[in-house]
Short mmCIF file of C-alpha atoms in Angstrom, two decimals:
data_model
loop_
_atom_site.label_atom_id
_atom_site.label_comp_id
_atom_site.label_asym_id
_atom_site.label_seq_id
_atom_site.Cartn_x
_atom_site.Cartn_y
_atom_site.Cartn_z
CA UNK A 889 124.86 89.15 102.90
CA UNK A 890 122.02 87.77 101.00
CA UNK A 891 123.14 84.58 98.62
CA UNK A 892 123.55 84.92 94.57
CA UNK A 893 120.82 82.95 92.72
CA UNK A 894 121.89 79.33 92.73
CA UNK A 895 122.16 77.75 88.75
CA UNK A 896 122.10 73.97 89.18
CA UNK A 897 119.73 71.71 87.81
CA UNK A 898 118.21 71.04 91.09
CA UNK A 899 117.71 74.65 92.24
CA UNK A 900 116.26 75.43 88.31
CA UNK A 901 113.89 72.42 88.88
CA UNK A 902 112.50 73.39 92.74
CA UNK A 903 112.18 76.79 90.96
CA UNK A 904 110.44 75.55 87.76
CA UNK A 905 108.27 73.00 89.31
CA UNK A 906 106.11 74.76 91.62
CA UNK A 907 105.61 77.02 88.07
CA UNK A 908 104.55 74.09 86.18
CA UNK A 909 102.44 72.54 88.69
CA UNK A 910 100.44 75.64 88.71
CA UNK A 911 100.27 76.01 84.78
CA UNK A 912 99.27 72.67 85.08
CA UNK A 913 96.34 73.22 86.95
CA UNK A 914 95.45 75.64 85.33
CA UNK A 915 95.06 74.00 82.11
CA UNK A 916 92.92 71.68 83.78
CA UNK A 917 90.22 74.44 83.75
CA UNK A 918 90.29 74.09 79.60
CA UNK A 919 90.87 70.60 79.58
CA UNK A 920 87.78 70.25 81.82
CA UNK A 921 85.49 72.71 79.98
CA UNK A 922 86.64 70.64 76.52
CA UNK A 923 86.27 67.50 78.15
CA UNK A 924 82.80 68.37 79.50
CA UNK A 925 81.31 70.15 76.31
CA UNK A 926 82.19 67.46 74.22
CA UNK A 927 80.02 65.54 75.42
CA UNK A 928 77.25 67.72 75.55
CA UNK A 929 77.94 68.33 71.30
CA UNK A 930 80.33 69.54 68.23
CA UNK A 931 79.08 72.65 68.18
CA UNK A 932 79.25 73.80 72.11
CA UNK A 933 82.62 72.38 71.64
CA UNK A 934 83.75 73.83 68.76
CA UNK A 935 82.20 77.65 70.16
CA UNK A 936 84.27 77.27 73.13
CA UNK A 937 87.13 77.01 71.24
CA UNK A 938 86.58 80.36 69.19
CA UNK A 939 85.33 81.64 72.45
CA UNK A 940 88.50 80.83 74.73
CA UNK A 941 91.16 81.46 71.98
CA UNK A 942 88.49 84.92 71.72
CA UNK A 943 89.02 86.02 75.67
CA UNK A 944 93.19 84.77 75.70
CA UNK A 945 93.45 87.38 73.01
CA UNK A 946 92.33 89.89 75.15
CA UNK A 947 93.37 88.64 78.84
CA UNK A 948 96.56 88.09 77.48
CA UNK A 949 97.42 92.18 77.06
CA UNK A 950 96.86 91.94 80.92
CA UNK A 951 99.01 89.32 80.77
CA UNK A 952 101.77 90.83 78.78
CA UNK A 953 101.48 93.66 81.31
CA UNK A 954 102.38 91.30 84.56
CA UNK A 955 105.23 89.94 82.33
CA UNK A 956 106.95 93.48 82.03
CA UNK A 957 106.54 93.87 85.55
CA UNK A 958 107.58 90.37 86.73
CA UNK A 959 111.01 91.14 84.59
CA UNK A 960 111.07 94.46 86.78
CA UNK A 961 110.42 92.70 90.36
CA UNK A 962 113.38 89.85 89.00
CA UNK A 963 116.28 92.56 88.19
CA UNK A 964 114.82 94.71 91.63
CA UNK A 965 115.29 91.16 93.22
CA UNK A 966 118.70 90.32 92.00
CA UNK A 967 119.42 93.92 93.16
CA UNK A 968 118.80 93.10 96.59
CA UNK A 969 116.15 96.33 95.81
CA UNK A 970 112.96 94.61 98.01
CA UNK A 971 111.34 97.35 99.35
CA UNK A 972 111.00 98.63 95.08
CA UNK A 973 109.15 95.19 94.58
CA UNK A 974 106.13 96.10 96.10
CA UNK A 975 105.90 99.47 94.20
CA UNK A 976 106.29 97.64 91.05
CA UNK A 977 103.27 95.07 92.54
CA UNK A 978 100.59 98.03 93.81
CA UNK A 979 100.93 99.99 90.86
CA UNK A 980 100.55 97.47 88.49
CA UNK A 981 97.51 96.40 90.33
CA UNK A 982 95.99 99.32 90.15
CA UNK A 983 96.62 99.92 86.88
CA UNK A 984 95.38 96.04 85.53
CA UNK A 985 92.08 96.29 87.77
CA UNK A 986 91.32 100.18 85.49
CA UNK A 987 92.56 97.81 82.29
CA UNK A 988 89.95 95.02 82.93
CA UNK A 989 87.01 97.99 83.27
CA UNK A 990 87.84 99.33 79.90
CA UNK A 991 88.10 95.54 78.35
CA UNK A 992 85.27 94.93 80.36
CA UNK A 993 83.19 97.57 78.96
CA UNK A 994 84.88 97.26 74.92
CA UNK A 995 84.57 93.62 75.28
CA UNK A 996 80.40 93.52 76.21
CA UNK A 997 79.63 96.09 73.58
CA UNK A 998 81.47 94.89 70.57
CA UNK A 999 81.95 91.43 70.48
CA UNK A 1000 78.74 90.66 69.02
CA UNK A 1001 79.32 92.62 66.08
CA UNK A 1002 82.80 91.25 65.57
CA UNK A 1003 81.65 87.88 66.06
CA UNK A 1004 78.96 87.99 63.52
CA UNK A 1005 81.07 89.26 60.89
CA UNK A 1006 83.31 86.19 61.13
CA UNK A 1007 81.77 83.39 62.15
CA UNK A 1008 79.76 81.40 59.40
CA UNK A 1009 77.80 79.02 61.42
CA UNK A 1010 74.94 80.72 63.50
CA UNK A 1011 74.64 78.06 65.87
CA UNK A 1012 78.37 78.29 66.88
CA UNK A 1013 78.09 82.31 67.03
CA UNK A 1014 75.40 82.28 69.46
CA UNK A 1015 77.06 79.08 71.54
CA UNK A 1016 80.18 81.62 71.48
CA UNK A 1017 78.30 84.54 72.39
CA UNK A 1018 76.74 82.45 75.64
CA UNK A 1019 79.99 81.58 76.69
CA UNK A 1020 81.41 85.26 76.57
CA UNK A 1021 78.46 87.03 78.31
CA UNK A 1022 79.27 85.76 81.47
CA UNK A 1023 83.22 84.88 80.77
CA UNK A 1024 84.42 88.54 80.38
CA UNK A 1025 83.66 89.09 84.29
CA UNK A 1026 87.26 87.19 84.64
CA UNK A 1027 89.20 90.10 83.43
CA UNK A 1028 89.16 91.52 87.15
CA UNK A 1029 90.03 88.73 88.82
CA UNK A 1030 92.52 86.81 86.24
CA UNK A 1031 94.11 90.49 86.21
CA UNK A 1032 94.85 90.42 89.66
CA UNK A 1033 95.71 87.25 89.67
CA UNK A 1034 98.63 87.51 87.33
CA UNK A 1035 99.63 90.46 89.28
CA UNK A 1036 100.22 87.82 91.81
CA UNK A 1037 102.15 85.26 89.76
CA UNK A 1038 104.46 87.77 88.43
CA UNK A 1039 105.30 88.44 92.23
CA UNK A 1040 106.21 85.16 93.14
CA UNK A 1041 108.05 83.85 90.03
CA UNK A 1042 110.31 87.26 89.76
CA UNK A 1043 111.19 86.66 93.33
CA UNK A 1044 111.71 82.83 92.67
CA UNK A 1045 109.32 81.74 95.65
CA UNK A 1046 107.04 80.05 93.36
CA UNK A 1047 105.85 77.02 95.81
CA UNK A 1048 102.77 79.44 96.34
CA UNK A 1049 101.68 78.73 93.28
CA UNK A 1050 100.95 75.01 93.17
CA UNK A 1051 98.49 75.40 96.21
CA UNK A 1052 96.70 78.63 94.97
CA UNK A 1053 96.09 76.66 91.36
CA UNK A 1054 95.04 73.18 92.55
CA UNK A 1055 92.62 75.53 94.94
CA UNK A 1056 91.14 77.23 91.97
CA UNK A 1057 91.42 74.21 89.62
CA UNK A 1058 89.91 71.74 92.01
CA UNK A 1059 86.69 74.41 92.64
CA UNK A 1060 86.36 74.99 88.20
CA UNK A 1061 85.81 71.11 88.28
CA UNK A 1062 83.21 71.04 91.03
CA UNK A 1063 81.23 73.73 89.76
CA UNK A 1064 81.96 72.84 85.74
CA UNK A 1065 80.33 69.51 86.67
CA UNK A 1066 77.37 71.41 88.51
CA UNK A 1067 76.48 74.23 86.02
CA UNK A 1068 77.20 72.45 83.02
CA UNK A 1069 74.79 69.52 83.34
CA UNK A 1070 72.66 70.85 86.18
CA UNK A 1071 73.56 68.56 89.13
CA UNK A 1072 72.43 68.63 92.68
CA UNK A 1073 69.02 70.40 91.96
CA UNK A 1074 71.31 73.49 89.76
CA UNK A 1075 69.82 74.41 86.58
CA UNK A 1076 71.33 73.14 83.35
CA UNK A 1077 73.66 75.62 81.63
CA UNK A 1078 75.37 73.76 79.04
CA UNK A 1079 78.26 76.10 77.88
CA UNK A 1080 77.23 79.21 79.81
CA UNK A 1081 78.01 77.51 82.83
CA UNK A 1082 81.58 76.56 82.40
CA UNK A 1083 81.91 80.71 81.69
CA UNK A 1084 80.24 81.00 85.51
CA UNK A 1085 82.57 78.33 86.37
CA UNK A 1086 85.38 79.67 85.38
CA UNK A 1087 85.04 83.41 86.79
CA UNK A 1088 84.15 81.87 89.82
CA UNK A 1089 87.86 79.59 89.87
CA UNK A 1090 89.60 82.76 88.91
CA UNK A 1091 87.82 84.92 91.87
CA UNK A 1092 88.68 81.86 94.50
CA UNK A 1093 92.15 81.91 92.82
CA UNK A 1094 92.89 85.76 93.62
CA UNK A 1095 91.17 85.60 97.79
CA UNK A 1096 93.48 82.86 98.23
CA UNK A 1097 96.38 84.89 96.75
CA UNK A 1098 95.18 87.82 99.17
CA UNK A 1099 95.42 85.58 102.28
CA UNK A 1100 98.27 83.60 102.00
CA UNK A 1101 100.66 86.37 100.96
CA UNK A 1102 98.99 88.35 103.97
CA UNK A 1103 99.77 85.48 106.17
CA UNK A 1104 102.69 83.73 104.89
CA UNK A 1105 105.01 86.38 103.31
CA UNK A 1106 107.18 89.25 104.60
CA UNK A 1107 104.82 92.04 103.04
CA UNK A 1108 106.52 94.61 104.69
CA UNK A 1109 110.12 93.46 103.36
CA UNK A 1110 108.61 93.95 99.86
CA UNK A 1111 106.39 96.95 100.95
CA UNK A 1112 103.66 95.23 99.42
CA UNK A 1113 99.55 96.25 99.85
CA UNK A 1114 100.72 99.68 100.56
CA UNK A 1115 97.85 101.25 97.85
CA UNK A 1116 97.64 105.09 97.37
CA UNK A 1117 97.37 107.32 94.31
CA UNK A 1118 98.88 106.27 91.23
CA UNK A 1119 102.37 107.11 90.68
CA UNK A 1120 102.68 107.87 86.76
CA UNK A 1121 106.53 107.97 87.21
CA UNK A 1122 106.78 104.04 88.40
CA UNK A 1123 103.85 103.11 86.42
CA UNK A 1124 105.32 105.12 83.16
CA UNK A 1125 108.26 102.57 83.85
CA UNK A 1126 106.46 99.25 84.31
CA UNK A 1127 104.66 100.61 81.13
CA UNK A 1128 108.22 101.16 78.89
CA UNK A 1129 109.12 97.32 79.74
CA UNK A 1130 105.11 96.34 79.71
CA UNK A 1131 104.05 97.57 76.24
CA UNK A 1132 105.63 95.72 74.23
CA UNK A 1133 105.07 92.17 75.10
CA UNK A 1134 101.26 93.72 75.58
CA UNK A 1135 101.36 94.27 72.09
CA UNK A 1136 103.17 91.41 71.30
CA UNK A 1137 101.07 88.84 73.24
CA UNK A 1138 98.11 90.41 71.82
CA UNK A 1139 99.16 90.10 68.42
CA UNK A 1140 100.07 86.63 69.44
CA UNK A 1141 96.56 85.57 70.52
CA UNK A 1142 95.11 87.27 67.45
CA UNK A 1143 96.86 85.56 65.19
CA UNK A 1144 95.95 82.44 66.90
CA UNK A 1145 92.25 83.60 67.01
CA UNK A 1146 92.79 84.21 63.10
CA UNK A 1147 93.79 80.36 62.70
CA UNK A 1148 90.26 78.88 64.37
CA UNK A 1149 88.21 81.78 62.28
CA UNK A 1150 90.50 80.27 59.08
CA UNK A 1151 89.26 76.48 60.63
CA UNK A 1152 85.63 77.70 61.50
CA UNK A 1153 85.16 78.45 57.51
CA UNK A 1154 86.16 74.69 56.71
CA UNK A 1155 83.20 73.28 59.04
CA UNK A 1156 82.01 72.64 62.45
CA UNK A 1157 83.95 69.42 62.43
CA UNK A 1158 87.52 71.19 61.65
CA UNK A 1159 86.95 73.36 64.43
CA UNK A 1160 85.98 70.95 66.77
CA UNK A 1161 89.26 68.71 65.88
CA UNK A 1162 91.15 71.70 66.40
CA UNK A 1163 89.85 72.58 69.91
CA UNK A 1164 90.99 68.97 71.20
CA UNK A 1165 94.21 69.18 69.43
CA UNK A 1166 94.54 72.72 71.15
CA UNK A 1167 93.70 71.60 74.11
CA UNK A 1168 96.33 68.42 74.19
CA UNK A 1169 98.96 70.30 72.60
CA UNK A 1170 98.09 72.98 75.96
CA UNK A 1171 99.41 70.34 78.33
CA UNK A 1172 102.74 69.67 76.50
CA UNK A 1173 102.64 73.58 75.96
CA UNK A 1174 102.55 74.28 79.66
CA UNK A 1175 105.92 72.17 80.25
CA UNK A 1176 107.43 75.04 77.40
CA UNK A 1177 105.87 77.54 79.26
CA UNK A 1178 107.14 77.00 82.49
CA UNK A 1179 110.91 76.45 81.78
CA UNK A 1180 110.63 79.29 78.89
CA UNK A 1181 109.11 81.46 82.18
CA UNK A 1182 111.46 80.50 84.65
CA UNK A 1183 114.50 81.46 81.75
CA UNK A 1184 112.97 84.81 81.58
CA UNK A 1185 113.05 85.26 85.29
CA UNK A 1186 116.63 84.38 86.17
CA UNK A 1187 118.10 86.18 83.01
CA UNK A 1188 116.48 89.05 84.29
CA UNK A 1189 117.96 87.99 87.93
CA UNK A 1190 121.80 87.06 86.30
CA UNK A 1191 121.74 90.39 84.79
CA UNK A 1192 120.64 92.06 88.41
CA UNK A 1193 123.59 90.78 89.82
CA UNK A 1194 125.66 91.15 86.99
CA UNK A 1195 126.71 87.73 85.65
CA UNK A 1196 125.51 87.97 82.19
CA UNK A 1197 128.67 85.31 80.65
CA UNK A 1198 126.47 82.93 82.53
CA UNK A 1199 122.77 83.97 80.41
CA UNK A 1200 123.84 81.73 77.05
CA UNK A 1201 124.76 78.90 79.14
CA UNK A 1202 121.59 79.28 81.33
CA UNK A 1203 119.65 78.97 77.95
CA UNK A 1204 121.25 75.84 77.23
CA UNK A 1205 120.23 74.14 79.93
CA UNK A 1206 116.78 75.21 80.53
CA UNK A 1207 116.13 73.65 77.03
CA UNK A 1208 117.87 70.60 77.79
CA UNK A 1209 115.58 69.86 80.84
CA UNK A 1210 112.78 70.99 79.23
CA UNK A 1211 113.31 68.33 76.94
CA UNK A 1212 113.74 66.04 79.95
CA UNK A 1213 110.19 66.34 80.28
CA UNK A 1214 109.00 66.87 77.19
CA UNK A 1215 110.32 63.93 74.79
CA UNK A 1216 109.06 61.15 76.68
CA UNK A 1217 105.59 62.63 77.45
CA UNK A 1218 105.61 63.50 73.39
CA UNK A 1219 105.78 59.78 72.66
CA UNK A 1220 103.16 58.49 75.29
CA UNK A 1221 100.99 60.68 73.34
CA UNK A 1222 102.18 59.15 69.83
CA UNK A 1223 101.69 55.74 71.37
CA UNK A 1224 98.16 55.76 73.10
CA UNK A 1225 96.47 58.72 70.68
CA UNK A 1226 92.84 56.95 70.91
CA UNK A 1227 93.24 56.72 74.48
CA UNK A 1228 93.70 60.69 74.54
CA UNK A 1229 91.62 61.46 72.23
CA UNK A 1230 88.77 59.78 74.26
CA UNK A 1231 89.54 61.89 77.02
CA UNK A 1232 87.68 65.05 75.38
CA UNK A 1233 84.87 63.38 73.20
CA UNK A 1234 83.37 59.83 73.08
CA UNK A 1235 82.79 60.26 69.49
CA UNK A 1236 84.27 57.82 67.54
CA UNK A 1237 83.98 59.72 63.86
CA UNK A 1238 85.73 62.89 65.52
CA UNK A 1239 88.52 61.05 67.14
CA UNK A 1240 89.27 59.08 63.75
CA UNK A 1241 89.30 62.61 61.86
CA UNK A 1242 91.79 64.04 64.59
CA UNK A 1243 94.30 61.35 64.46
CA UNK A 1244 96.34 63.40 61.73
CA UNK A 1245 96.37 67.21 62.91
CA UNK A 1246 97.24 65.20 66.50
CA UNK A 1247 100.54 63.80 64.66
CA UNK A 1248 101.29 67.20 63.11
CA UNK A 1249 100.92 69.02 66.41
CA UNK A 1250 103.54 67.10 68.54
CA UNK A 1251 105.76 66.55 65.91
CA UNK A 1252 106.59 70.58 65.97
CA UNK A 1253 107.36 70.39 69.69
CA UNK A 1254 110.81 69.49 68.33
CA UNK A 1255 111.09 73.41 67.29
CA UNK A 1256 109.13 74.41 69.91
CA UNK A 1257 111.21 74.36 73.00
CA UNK A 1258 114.08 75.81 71.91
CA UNK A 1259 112.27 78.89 70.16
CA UNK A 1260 110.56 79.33 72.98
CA UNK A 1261 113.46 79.39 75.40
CA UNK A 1262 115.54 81.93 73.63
CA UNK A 1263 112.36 84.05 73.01
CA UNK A 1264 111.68 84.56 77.27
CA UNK A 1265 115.09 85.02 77.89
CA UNK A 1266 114.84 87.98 75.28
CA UNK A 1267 112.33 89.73 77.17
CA UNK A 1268 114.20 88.61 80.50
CA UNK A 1269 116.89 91.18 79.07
CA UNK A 1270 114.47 93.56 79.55
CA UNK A 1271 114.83 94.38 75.56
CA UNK A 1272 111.01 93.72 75.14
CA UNK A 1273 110.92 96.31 72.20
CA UNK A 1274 113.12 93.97 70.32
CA UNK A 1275 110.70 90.93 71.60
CA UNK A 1276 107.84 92.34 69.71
CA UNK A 1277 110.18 93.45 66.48
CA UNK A 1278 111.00 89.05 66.56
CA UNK A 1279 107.42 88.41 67.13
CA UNK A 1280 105.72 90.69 64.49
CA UNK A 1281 107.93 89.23 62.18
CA UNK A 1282 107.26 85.84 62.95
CA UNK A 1283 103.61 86.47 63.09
CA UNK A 1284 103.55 88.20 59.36
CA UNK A 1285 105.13 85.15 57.49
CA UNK A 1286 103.10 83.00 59.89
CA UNK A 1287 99.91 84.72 58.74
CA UNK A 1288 100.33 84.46 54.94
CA UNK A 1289 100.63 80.91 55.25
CA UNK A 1290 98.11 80.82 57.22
CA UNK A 1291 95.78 82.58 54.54
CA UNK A 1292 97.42 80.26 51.31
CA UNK A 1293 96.47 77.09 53.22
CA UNK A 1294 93.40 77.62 54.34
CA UNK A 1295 91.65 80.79 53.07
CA UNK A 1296 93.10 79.97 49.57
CA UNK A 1297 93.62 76.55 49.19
CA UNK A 1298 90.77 75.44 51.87
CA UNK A 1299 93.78 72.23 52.71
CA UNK A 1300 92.52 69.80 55.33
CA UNK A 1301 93.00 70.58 59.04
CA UNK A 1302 95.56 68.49 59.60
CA UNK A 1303 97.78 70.66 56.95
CA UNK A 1304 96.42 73.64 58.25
CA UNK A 1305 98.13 72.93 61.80
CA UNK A 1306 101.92 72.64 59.72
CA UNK A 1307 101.58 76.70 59.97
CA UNK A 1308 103.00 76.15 63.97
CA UNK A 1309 106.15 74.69 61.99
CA UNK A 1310 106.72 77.73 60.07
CA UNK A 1311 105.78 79.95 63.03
CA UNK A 1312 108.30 78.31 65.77
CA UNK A 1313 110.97 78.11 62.34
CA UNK A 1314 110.68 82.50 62.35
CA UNK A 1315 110.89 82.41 66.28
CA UNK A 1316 114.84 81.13 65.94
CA UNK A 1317 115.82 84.83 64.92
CA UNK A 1318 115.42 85.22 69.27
CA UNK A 1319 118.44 82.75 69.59
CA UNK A 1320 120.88 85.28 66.95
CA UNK A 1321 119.94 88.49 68.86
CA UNK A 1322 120.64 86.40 72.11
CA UNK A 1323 123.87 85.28 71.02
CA UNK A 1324 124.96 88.69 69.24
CA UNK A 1325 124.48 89.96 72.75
CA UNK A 1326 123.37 93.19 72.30
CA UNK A 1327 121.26 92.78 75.25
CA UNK A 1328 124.38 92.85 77.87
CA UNK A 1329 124.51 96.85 78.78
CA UNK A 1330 120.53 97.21 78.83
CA UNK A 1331 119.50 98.98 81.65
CA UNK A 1332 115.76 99.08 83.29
#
């Protein structure tokens, strides 16, 4: 008999650790295209903020889409279902690789026209513009990719993932130092090469993926890489759970990509504070994401095997070790900000200027973690419908403060980032439909 999912700290922690190691590295890719570009000037680094916060709005609907189906292969799992798994992963593959064609193809044609409606500055539109030409030939391979992840995290073997990301994290570094500043006899690219840099990462990312779960996993207990025709019936049901965090991420990112459009109009200096301060508050973020992740996949799992008394308290105590990590990380950053800040630019003026949106962004980490908890573990009911209903919400009163502040009022940056506080404030209506527990007879 196969064992029920184990709950203590330690087994949530060898479970959430290989998750956050590979998050993690991952950030590293943005941390190392900020750190790099800020040093070659404002405006490359202020463009690859609109342009990264541009492609996350659209990579995350494939995103949203490997979420539905990772909360599939986590109740299959807790059913003891394996050999549904792996129709769950090839269909979903199929259909994210047709996806990334059609963004592909949507993406090249219209993004220019978007992006010169919106962006004032024409030296940052055509620095943003330089950086999505060649970025947007990630879709196929991030798609994949995440395909991948949502494998090995819904069936809690998630020690894969540390390898795979220091793999692809360790090559975006090589070849960000290479492209960007044209070293060892390569051509300078400036901010067109960390786009090259980055497709590349992603593309070594998904052939290690390929092998290793060729090699190393019991493919045929999962009857995984059996590819055919598509079946609309299992795809029509990844879809039902899929769509809405699709939609929701999407709307997520866009309101996001709203915010550095709203900073872009206050100058090329605002937006280049606010792509540092993104990019720290990313590597606290990624310690939410991971333990908010791991929530959503054993929910899912409790409910599989039918334990749902033992969800609430689950919640409980993924927040408390998030905190674990969080809190003290939160104040080496309030201690040593200079020495942070010098980590992305070696500009003195900017680093001054981003000392206060830097205090406003880790003081809302306080609201952050447990929002973020409670809003996974809604989707890991499988009640995604009702995860979009909490997020559009949150995203509306988000959005008209976002407009008073800085559309209206034009308020520094640093007041501009209190619209996070507001935002994670809305996302505590996930913890009174989790606790109403409405979710307990929801079948998928």
């Amino acid at each position: 008999m196969e064992k029920r999912l184990q709950l203590t700290d330690i087994h949530i922690l060898k479970i959430t650790f290989p998750v956050l190691v590979s998050l993690l590295m991952e950030h590293l890719v943005s941390l190392t295209d900020t750190a790099y570009l800020g040093r070659v000037g404002e405006v490359e680094l202020g463009a690859s903020a609109l342009a990264g916060v541009y492609y996350l709005v659209i990579y995350m609907l494939g995103f949203g889409f490997s979420l539905g189906a990772q909360v599939l292969i986590a109740r299959r799992n807790g059913e003891q279902e394996y050999h549904r798994i792996g129709e769950v992963f090839t269909q979903g593959t199929i259909f994210v690789l047709l996806f990334a064609a059609l963004l592909f193809g949507l993406s090249r044609w219209l993004s220019p026209v978007i992006l010169d409606h919106i962006i004032d500055s024409p030296h940052v539109y055509r620095a943003t513009l330089d950086y999505l030409d060649w970025r947007v030939y990630g879709f196929f391979f991030s798609f994949v990719a995440v395909m991948f992840r949502a494998f090995y995290v819904g069936t809690t073997n998630t020690r894969t993932l540390t390898a795979n990301s220091v793999v692809m994290v360790g090559t975006n570094i090589v070849l960000n130092y290479l492209l960007i500043f044209g070293k060892m006899g390569f051509p300078v690219l400036g901010i067109k090469g960390a786009a090259i840099a980055s497709v590349i990462s992603e593309a070594v990312s998904v052939l290690f993926f390929v092998v290793y779960t060729y090699r190393k996993v019991d493919y045929r207990k999962y009857s995984l890489f059996v590819f055919g025709k598509i079946k609309w019936r299992e795809l029509k049901q990844i879809l039902s759970v899929s769509v809405w965090v699709m939609i929701q991420d999407g709307v997520t990112f866009m309101a996001w990509f709203v915010f550095f459009i709203a900073v872009e109009h206050l100058g090329e200096r605002p937006l280049a504070i606010t792509n540092v301060v993104r990019s720290i508050s990313g590597f606290l973020f990624m310690f939410v994401n991971a333990f908010a992740s791991t929530s959503c996949s054993l929910v899912s799992n409790l409910i599989g095997e039918g334990r749902t008394e033992e969800v609430m308290p689950l919640c409980r105590r993924m927040i408390r070790l998030c905190f674990c990590f969080v809190l003290p990380i939160g104040i080496l950053l309030m201690v040593f900000p200079h020495l942070v800040l010098r980590i992305y630019t070696d500009n003195l003026e900017l680093i001054d200027a981003s000392l206060a949106s830097y205090w406003v962004m880790l003081g809302s980490y306080l609201l952050q973690v447990p929002a973020f908890i409670y809003f996974f573990s809604v989707s890991g009911t499988g009640n995604t419908r009702v995860a979009l209903y909490l997020e559009l919400m949150s995203i509306f009163v988000y959005m008209i403060y976002v407009f008073y502040i800085a559309f209206y009022l034009k308020e520094d940056v640093a007041i501009c980032w209190t619209s996070d506080y507001v935002y994670f404030l809305m996302m505590y209506t996930s913890y009174i439909y989790m606790w109403k527990g409405n979710w307990r007879n929801k079948q998928i």
